[in-house]
Coordinates of C-alpha atoms in Angstrom, one line a residue:
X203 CA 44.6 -98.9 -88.9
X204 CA 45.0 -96.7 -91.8
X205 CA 41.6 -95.4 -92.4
X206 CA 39.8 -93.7 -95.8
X207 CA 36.6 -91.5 -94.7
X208 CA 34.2 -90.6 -97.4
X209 CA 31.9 -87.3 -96.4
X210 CA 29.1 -88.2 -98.9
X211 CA 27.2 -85.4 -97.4
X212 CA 26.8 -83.7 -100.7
X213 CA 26.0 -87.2 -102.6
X214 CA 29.1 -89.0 -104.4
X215 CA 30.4 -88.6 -108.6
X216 CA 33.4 -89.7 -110.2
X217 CA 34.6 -86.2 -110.8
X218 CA 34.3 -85.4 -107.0
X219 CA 35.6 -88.4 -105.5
X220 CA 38.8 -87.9 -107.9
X221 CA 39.3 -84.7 -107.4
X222 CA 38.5 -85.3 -103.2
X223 CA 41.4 -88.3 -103.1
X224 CA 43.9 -86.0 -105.0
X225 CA 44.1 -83.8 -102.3
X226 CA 44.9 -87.0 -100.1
X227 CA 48.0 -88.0 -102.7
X228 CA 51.8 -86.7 -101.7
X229 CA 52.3 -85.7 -105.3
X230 CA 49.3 -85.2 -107.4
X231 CA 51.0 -83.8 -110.1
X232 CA 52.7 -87.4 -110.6
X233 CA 49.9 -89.1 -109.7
X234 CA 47.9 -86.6 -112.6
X235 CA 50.6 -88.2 -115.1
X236 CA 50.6 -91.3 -114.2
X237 CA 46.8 -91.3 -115.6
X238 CA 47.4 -89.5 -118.3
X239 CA 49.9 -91.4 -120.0
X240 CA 48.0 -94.2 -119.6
X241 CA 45.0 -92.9 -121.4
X242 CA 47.4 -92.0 -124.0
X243 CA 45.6 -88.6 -125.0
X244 CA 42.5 -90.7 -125.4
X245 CA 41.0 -88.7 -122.2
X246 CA 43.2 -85.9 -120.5
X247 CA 42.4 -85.1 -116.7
X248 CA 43.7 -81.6 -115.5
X249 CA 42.8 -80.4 -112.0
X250 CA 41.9 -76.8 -110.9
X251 CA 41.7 -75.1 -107.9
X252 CA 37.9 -74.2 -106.8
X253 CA 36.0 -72.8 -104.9
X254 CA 31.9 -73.3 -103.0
X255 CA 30.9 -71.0 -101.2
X256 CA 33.8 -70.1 -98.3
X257 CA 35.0 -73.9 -99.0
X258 CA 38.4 -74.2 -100.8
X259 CA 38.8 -77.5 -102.5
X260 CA 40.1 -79.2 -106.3
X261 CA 38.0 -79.5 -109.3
X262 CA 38.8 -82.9 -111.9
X263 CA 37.6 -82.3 -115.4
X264 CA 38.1 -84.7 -118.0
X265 CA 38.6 -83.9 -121.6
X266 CA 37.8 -86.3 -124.7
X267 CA 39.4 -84.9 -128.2
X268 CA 40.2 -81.4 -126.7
X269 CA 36.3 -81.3 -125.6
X270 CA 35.6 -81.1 -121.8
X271 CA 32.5 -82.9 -121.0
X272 CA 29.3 -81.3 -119.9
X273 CA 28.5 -81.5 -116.0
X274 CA 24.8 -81.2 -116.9
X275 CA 25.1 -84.7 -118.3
X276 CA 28.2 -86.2 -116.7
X277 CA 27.3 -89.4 -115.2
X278 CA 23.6 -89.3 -116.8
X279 CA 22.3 -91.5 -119.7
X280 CA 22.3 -88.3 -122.2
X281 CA 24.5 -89.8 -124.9
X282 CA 23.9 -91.7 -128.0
X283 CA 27.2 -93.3 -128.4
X284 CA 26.7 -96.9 -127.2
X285 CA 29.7 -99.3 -125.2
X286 CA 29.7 -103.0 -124.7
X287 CA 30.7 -104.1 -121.3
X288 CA 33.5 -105.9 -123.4
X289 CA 35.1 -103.0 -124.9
X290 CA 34.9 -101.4 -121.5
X291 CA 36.5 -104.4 -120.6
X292 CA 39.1 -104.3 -123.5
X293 CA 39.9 -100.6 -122.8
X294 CA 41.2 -100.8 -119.1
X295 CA 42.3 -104.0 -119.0
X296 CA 44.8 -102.7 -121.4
X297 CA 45.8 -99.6 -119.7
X298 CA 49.5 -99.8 -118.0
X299 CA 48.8 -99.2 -115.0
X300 CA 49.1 -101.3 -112.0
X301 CA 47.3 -104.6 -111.5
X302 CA 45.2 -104.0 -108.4
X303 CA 43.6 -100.6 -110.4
X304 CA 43.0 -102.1 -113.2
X305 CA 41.0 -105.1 -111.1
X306 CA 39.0 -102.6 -108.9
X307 CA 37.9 -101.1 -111.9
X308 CA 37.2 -103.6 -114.1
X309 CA 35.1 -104.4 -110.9
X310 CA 33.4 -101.5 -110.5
X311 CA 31.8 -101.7 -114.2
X312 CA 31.0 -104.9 -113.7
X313 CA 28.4 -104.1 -111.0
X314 CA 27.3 -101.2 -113.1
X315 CA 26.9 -103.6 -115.8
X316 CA 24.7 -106.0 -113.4
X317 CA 22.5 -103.4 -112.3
X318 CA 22.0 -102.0 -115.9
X319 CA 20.9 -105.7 -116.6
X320 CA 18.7 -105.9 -113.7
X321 CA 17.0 -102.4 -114.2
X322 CA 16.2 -103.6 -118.5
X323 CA 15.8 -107.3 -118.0
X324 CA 18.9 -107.9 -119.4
X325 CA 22.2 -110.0 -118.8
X326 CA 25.3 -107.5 -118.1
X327 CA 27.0 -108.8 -121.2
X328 CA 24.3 -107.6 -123.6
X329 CA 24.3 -104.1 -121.9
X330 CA 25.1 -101.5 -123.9
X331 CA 26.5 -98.4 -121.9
X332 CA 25.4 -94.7 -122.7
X333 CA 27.2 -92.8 -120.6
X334 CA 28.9 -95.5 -118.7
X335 CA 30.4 -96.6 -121.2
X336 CA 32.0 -93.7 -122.9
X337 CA 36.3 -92.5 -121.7
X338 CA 34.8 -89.9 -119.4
X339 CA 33.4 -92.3 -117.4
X340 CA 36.0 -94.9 -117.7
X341 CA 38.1 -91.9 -116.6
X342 CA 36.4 -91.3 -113.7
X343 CA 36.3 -94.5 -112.4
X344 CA 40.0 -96.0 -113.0
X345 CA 41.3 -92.6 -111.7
X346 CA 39.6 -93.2 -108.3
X347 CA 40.8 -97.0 -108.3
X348 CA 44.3 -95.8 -109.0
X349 CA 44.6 -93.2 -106.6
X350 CA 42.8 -95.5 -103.8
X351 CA 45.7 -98.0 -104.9
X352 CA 48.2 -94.9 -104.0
X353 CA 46.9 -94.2 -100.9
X354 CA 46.3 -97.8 -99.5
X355 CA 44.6 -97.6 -96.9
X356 CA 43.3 -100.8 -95.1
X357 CA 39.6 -99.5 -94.6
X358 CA 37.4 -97.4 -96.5
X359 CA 34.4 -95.8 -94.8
X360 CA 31.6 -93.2 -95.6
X361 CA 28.8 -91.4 -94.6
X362 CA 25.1 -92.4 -95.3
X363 CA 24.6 -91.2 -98.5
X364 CA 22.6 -88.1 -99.4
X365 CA 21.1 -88.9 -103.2
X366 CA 19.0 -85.5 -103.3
X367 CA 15.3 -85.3 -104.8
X368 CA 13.2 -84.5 -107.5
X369 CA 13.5 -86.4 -111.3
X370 CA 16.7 -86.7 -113.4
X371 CA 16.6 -86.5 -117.4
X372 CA 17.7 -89.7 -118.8
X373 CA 18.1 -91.4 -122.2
X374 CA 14.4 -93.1 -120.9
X375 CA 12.8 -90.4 -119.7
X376 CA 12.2 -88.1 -116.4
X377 CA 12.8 -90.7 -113.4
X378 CA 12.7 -90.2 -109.8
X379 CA 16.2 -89.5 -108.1
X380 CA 18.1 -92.1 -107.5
X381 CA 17.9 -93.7 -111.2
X382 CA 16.8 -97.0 -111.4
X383 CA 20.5 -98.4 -111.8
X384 CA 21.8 -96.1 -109.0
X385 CA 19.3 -97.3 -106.9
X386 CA 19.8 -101.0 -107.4
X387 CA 23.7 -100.2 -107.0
X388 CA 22.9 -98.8 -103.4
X389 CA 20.9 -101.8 -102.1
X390 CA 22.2 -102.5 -98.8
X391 CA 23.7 -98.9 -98.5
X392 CA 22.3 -96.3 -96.0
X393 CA 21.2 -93.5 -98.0
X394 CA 18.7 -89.8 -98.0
X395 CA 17.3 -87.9 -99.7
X396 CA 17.4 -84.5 -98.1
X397 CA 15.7 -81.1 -98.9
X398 CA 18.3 -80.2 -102.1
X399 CA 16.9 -80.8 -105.7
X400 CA 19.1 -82.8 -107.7
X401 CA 21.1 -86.0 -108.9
X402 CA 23.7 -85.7 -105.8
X403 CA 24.7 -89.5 -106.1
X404 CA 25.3 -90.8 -110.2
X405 CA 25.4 -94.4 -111.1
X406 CA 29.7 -94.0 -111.1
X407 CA 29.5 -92.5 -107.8
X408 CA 27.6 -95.4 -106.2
X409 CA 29.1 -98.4 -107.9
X410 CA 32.5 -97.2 -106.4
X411 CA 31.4 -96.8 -102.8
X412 CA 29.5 -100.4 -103.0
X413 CA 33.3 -101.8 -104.6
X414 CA 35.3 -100.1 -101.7
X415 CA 33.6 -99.4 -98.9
X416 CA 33.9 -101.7 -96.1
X417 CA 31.4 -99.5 -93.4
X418 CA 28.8 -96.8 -93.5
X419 CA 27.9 -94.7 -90.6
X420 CA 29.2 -91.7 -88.8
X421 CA 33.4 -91.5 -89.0
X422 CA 35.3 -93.5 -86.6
X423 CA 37.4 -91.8 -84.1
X424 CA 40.7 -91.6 -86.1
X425 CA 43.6 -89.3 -86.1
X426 CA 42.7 -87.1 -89.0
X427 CA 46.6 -86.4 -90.6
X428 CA 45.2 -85.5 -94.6
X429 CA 42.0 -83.9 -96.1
X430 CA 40.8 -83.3 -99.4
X431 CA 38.1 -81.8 -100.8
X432 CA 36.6 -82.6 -104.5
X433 CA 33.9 -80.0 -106.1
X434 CA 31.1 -80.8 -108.3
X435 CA 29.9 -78.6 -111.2
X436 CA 26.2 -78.1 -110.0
X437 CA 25.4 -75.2 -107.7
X438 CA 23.3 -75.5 -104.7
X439 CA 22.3 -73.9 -101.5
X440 CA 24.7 -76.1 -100.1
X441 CA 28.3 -76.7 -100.8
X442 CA 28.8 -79.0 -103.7
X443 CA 31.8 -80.8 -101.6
X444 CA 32.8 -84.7 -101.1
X445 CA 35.2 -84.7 -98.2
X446 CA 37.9 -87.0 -98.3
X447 CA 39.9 -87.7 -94.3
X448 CA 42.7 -90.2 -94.8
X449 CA 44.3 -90.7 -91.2
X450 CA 44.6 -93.7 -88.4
X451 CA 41.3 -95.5 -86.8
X452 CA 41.0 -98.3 -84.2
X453 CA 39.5 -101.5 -86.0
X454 CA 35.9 -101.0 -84.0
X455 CA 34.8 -103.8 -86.4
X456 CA 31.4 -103.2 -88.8
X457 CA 28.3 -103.0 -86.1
X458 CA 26.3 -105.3 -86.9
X459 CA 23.3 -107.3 -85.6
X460 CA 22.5 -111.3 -85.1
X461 CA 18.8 -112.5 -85.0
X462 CA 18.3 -115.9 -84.3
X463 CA 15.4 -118.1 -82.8
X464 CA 14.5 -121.3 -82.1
X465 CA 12.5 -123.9 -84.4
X466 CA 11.0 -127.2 -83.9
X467 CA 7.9 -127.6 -86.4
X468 CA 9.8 -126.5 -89.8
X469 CA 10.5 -128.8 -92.6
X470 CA 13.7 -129.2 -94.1
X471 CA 12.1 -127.2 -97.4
X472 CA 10.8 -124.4 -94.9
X473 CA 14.2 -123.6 -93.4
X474 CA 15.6 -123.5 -96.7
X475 CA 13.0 -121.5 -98.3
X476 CA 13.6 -118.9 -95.0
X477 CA 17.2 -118.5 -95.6
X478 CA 16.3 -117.9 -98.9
X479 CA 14.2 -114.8 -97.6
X480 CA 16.4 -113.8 -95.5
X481 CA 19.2 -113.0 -98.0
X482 CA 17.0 -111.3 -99.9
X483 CA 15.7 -108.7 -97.1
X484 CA 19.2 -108.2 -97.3
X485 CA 21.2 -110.7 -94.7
X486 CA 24.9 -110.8 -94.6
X487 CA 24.8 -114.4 -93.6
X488 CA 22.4 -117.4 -92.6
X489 CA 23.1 -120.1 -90.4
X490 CA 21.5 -123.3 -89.2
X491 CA 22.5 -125.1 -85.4
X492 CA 21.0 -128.5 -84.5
X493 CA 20.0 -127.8 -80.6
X494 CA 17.4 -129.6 -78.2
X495 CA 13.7 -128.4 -76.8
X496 CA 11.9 -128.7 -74.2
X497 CA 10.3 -132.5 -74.3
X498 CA 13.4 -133.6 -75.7
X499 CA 12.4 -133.0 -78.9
X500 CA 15.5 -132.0 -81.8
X501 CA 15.1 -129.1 -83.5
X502 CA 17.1 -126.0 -85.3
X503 CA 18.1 -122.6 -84.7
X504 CA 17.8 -120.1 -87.1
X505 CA 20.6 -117.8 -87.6
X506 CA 21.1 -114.4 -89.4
X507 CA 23.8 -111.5 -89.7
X508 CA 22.5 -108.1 -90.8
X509 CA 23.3 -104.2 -90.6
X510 CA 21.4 -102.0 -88.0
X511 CA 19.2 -100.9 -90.9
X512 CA 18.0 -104.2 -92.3
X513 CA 16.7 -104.8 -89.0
X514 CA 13.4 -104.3 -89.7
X515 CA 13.2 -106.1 -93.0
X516 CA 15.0 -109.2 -91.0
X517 CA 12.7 -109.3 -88.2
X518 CA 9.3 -109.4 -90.7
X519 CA 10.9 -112.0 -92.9
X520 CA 12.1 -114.2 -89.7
X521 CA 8.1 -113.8 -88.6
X522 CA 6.8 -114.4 -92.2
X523 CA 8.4 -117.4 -92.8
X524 CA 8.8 -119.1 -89.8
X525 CA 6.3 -120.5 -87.2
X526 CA 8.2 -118.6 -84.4
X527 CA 6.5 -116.3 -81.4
X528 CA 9.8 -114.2 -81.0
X529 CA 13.5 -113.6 -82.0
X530 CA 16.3 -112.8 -80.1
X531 CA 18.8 -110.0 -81.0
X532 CA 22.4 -109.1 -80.1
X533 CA 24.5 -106.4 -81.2
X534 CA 27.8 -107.6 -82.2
X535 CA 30.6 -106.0 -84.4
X536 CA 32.4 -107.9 -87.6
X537 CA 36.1 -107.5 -88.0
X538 CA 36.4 -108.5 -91.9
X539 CA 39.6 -108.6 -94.4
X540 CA 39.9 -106.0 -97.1
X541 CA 38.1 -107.3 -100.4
X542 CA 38.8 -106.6 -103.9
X543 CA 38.4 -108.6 -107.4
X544 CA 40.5 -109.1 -110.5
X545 CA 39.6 -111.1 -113.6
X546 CA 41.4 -114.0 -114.5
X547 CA 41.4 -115.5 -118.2
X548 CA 40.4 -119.2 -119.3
X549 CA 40.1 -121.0 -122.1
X550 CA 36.3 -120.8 -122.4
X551 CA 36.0 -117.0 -120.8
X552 CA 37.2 -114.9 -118.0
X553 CA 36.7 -115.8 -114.6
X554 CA 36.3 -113.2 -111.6
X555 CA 38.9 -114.0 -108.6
X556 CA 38.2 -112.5 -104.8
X557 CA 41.2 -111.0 -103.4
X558 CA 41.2 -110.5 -99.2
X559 CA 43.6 -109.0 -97.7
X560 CA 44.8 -107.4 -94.1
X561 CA 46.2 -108.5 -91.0
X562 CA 49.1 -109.7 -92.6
X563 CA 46.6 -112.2 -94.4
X564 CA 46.2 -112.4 -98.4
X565 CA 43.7 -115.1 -99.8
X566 CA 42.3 -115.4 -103.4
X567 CA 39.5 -117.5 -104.5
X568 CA 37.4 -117.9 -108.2
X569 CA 33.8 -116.7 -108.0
X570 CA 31.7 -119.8 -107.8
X571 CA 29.0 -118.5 -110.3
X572 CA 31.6 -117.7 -112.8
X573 CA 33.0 -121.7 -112.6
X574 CA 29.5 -122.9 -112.7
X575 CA 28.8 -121.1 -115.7
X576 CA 31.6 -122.0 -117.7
X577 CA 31.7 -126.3 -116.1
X578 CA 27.7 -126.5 -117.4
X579 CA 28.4 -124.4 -120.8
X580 CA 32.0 -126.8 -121.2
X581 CA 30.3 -130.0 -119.8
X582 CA 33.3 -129.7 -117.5
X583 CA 33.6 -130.0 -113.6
X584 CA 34.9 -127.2 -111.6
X585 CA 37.8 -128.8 -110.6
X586 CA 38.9 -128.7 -114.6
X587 CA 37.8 -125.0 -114.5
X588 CA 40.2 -124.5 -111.2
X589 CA 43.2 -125.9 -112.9
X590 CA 43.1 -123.7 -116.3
X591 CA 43.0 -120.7 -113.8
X592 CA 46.4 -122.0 -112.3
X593 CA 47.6 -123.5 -115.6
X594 CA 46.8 -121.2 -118.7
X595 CA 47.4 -122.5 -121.9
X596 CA 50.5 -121.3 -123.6

């Protein structure tokens, strides 16, 4: 299996994760073009070589009306120019490039526009980007969706994440590293915070390891045949390097762990109420099996999919909200298809579609929550919804 390895040892930022996947590409000087011409001198990318410490590696800068943009603020919430998540939207959906890059990262700002809503008590489609929002940024992220496209390789994987310590200057203040939105965009996302000083890990960098990534943890045992190495701006005692490995990997599946346990004095509300806590300490899945006691009575077993590190969060909840004395647990690994999203117009608003992939397997399906929306704003049903995605007006 082709595999992608991510060495987010050093954090992850647009810049870096560019500049890291370049060194992957057969031809980066085409690949650098390709971009280019697409941004149509809006934003220019050039690459340099670099240099950290006795490390070799590439550096991406991006430049906006001849002006490069400042490290110091790349990726933070310095600027005053404000974005809609529509004209982010407008701007790379209009970009010629192909149609799985422009989907991944019209993805990608989508769930930096959810957790920009979440951090202000907002909706996503009233947030108004800062630095997000601004080419640099857009830059960043459809370059690494394009050259991921390029590559095409069926996994992605990384390292636990190291996000560094100490504050961050922001358009709100001095806040604790991660940012609030960085940190809601690695939920679920094994990450540290190390002995190094700094923003290692920006918003840009962590939305597009939640999109791609299909596994965290150490590498797999792969057959390294490319590596590439992207530089940050920042100086630090240690090497400001994301490694990039691109070579084949066994399909060891995700590790992952079931919890389950046995239930015969919960009400119907209770059970439903649990697997309501459970997918909020973070559960991959809940599941409930009719089965039989001891005095023949009927009952239920309680069901739950998590990562190794949700564990503990699973365990409490299972305790919390249930009336059982213990909970059984089995490592198991998860073999899963490749996921990415696109956007898909309607009448009454666009609608986001689930692409899986692998195994000589392709599947698409419309987000739920998207048809809801529009069938109770339209008075419509979802099947009406379904067929304007298949049959757009003329």
């Amino acid at each position: 299996m082709k595999t992608l390895y991510l060495d987010c040892g050093m954090g992850a930022a647009g810049d870096m994760l560019t500049a890291a996947l370049m060194g992957l590409t057969d031809d980066r000087e085409a690949a650098l073009e390709e971009l280019n011409r697409a941004f149509a001198g809006k934003a220019v990318l050039s690459l340099s070589p670099d240099r950290k410490g006795s490390l070799h590696g590439l550096h991406c800068t991006v430049s906006i009306d001849g002006d490069v943009e400042g490290q110091e603020e790349k990726d933070h919430h310095h600027h005053h120019h404000h974005t809609s998540l529509a004209e982010v939207e407008a701007f790379i959906g209009s970009l010629r490039l192909p149609e799985k890059a422009v989907a991944d990262a019209l993805a990608v700002f989508r769930l930096i526009a959810e957790a920009e809503g979440k951090v202000h008590g907002s909706t996503m489609e009233n947030i108004h980007f800062h630095e997000l929002g601004t080419l640099d940024a857009m830059a960043d992220v459809v370059s690494v969706c394009y050259l991921i496209h390029l590559l095409k390789p069926d996994r992605v994987a990384a390292s636990p994440v190291h996000v560094g310590s100490g504050t961050v200057r922001t358009a709100h203040g001095e806040l604790s590293v991660p940012a609030p939105a960085t940190m809601e965009l690695l939920k679920g996302i094994p990450i540290y915070a190390g002995e190094i000083r700094g923003e290692l890990c920006t918003p840009t960098g962590a939305a597009l390891l939640k999109h791609f990534v299909d596994r965290f943890g150490t590498m797999p045992a792969m057959s390294v045949e490319k590596i590439g190495y992207g530089t940050g701006t920042k100086e630090f005692p240690q090497a400001n390097i994301l490694r990039a490995l691109l070579g084949d990997a066994e399909d060891e599946g995700e590790r992952l762990l079931e919890l389950s346990c046995n239930l015969d004095d919960s009400t119907p509300e209770d059970l439903g109420y649990a697997m309501e806590a459970l997918f909020q300490a973070g559960a991959l899945d809940v599941w409930y099996t009719p089965i039989g006691m001891k005095k023949s009575r009927p009952a239920v077993m309680l069901s739950c999919l998590g990562r190794a590190e949700q564990r503990e969060a699973l365990l409490r909840c299972l305790f919390r909200h249930t009336g059982t004395l213990g909970v059984r647990e089995f490592p198991c690994s998860r073999v899963t298809l490749t996921r990415s999203f696109r956007t898909a117009d309607t009448p009454w608003g666009p609608v986001r579609i689930k692409r899986a992939e692998g195994f000589g397997v392709v599947r698409e399906k419309a987000e739920y929550e998207d048809l809801k929306a529009i069938a109770e704003k339209e008075k419509l049903t979802l099947t009406e919804v379904r067929k304007a995605l298949k049959d757009p007006p003329a």
